[in-house]
């Protein structure tokens, strides 16, 4: 279980996340919804350690990780795929996976780990030697997901994985996300602009507005709540 | 003809040393997006420390090794005091001033103990009178040793960057430090590693160039650093092969201009070439744009 209590994230005088409490149960998918600038990315970066928490604590399975560097949290089993499709463009698909794997694996060899990932996304297997920068947007997103999954993380943070992708690819990506949760029991936190999409795979959801949690509940309940998008998601 | 070939060969050799300097500058540029203007003084420190240790009776191999280690250690200090604090405040360009200041401090420190006059640098392996016959031209053994060592170091560096976990980590941090950290890479340690390597390379280059020129003084490193910088930019700042070709082209141009026109003219030609290359290909001859993502 991942618990966030009283979290505050500040950039200078801007408060991006204000006193947020959230819990993420093991083996579930949680959607984080909210309009532009609501603080979704900042919340996720505070969990993975890319931005410091100005106040509050972050615990995984009871252990306080608030003071740990991002690379330490990564080794504890937190994977975070950032928004904006960030990967190592000049490195091949294989190298991207290797970099993602070699500083946090536990014993198993790279070949086994990468083969397992390619089973999930067979179309990547034929592009192993291609520089990641030359792949299509959908393929890049698959590389990012694969890199995030290659060491079998306990927690997976996905920041707007659907952004800018064709509907068919989005479906594939979301199917993969559901499958990861179901097969490996990974706890997944998913931020999205498109509420309906995220709610279709999530178990529960939080809605952020101006850095505060304004709604939370079962995904199925929020999905039928017509007032949601008008009130919080900016239309 | 013989004279031209000899000049060209000397140019290739000193150019390979420029390439080594360029590689040191590039390494820390990749990991921190800063240029370490203190590097010139570390070239000088490497050479001066070698002279000092030899004078104290330390055997040559140990003296050179210690001097290189000192340059590596000083580079870590440079990162700690002149770069890291200034990167905390976002877009500050303060590192230009602070790294330059660090370099000038080292110059002043050395001048305090040795004066600002040139000190003789002893012959380590070969003397300047040793010559080897290569394809019928007489080639200075010292120059040949410099070329061999530089090329070997650059090949080793390229293999390290392409094939080893820490080499990949350097490239990953260079491209996107956030994504690298999320992959479990200890970014701070990679940065420090790059500075140690950069300092050690500066130490090696300093000793090699001092060996050729035969003297060293506190200002010794500054022009060299500028030439290394030219080689790096010429080669595209992102590639080792580029730095090597850039350094060698620069060295040859400098020596030929120096030999046929006047020694003082060598640097001027080097910079004229730099400006011409940049005007035509702003990314350098071997620029990999993605390596130097802005
Ligand atoms: N590095 C930064 N420096 C300064 N302010 C920032 C920084 N990153 C985010 N912010 C500000 O913090 C607030 C929250 O931003 P954040 O990126 O967390 O929102 P978001 O919900 O992810 O938005 P989006 O849907 O556009 O991705 C915004 O007001 C934003 O301008
Ligand atoms: Mg965001």
Coordinates of C-alpha atoms in Angstrom, one line a residue, chain A residues 8-121:
Chain A
X8 CA 2.6 19.9 -0.1
X9 CA 4.7 20.6 -3.3
X10 CA 6.0 24.1 -3.9
X11 CA 7.8 25.7 -6.8
X12 CA 9.1 28.9 -5.3
X13 CA 5.9 30.7 -4.3
X14 CA 3.6 28.5 -6.4
X15 CA 1.8 25.8 -4.4
X16 CA 1.2 23.0 -6.9
X17 CA 0.0 20.4 -4.3
X18 CA -1.7 21.5 -1.1
X19 CA -2.2 19.3 1.8
X20 CA -3.2 16.2 -0.1
X21 CA -4.1 12.8 1.5
X22 CA -4.3 9.8 -0.8
X23 CA -4.1 6.1 -0.4
X24 CA -3.4 3.5 -3.1
X25 CA -4.3 0.0 -2.3
X26 CA -2.0 -2.8 -3.4
X27 CA -3.0 -4.4 -6.7
X28 CA -5.5 -1.6 -7.7
X29 CA -5.5 1.0 -10.4
X30 CA -6.2 4.6 -9.2
X31 CA -6.9 7.4 -11.6
X32 CA -5.8 10.9 -10.8
X33 CA -8.0 13.4 -12.7
X34 CA -7.9 17.1 -13.0
X35 CA -7.7 20.0 -15.5
X36 CA -4.4 21.5 -16.7
X37 CA -2.3 22.7 -13.9
X38 CA -4.3 20.9 -11.2
X39 CA -1.2 19.3 -9.8
X40 CA -1.4 15.7 -11.1
X41 CA 2.2 15.6 -12.4
X42 CA 3.5 17.4 -9.3
X43 CA 1.8 14.8 -7.1
X44 CA 3.3 11.9 -9.1
X45 CA 6.8 13.5 -9.1
X46 CA 6.6 13.9 -5.3
X47 CA 5.8 10.2 -5.0
X48 CA 8.7 9.1 -7.2
X49 CA 11.1 11.7 -5.7
X50 CA 11.7 14.0 -8.6
X51 CA 10.4 17.0 -6.7
X52 CA 10.8 17.3 -2.9
X53 CA 7.8 17.3 -0.5
X54 CA 7.7 20.7 1.2
X55 CA 5.5 19.0 3.9
X56 CA 3.9 15.7 4.4
X57 CA 5.0 12.1 4.2
X58 CA 5.0 9.3 1.6
X59 CA 5.0 5.7 2.8
X60 CA 5.2 2.4 1.0
X61 CA 4.0 -0.6 3.0
X62 CA 4.5 1.4 6.1
X63 CA 8.1 2.5 5.3
X64 CA 8.6 6.3 5.2
X65 CA 10.4 7.1 1.9
X66 CA 9.9 10.9 1.9
X67 CA 13.6 11.6 2.4
X68 CA 14.9 9.2 -0.2
X69 CA 16.4 10.2 -3.6
X70 CA 14.5 9.3 -6.7
X71 CA 17.0 6.6 -7.7
X72 CA 16.6 4.9 -4.3
X73 CA 12.8 4.9 -4.6
X74 CA 13.2 3.4 -8.1
X75 CA 15.2 0.6 -6.6
X76 CA 12.5 0.0 -4.0
X77 CA 10.1 -0.7 -6.8
X78 CA 8.5 2.6 -7.8
X79 CA 8.4 3.1 -11.6
X80 CA 7.4 6.4 -13.1
X81 CA 6.7 7.1 -16.8
X82 CA 6.8 10.9 -17.1
X83 CA 4.4 12.9 -19.3
X84 CA 5.6 14.0 -22.7
X85 CA 7.0 10.7 -23.9
X86 CA 10.5 11.0 -22.5
X87 CA 13.0 8.3 -23.4
X88 CA 16.6 8.2 -24.6
X89 CA 16.3 9.1 -28.3
X90 CA 19.8 8.3 -29.4
X91 CA 19.8 4.9 -27.7
X92 CA 18.3 1.8 -29.3
X93 CA 15.2 0.1 -27.9
X94 CA 17.4 -2.5 -26.4
X95 CA 19.7 0.1 -24.7
X96 CA 16.7 2.0 -23.3
X97 CA 15.5 -1.2 -21.7
X98 CA 19.0 -2.1 -20.5
X99 CA 19.4 1.3 -18.9
X100 CA 16.0 0.9 -17.2
X101 CA 17.0 -2.5 -16.0
X102 CA 20.7 -2.6 -15.0
X103 CA 20.6 -0.2 -12.0
X104 CA 17.7 -1.8 -10.2
X105 CA 17.4 -5.5 -11.1
X106 CA 17.4 -8.2 -8.5
X107 CA 19.5 -11.0 -9.8
X108 CA 17.7 -12.1 -12.9
X109 CA 19.4 -11.7 -16.3
X110 CA 18.6 -9.0 -18.9
X111 CA 17.7 -11.4 -21.6
X112 CA 14.9 -13.1 -19.6
X113 CA 13.6 -9.7 -18.4
X114 CA 13.6 -8.2 -21.9
X115 CA 12.0 -11.3 -23.5
X116 CA 9.2 -11.1 -21.1
X117 CA 8.6 -7.4 -21.9
X118 CA 8.7 -8.2 -25.7
X119 CA 6.0 -10.8 -25.1
X120 CA 3.7 -8.0 -24.0
X121 CA 4.6 -5.8 -27.0

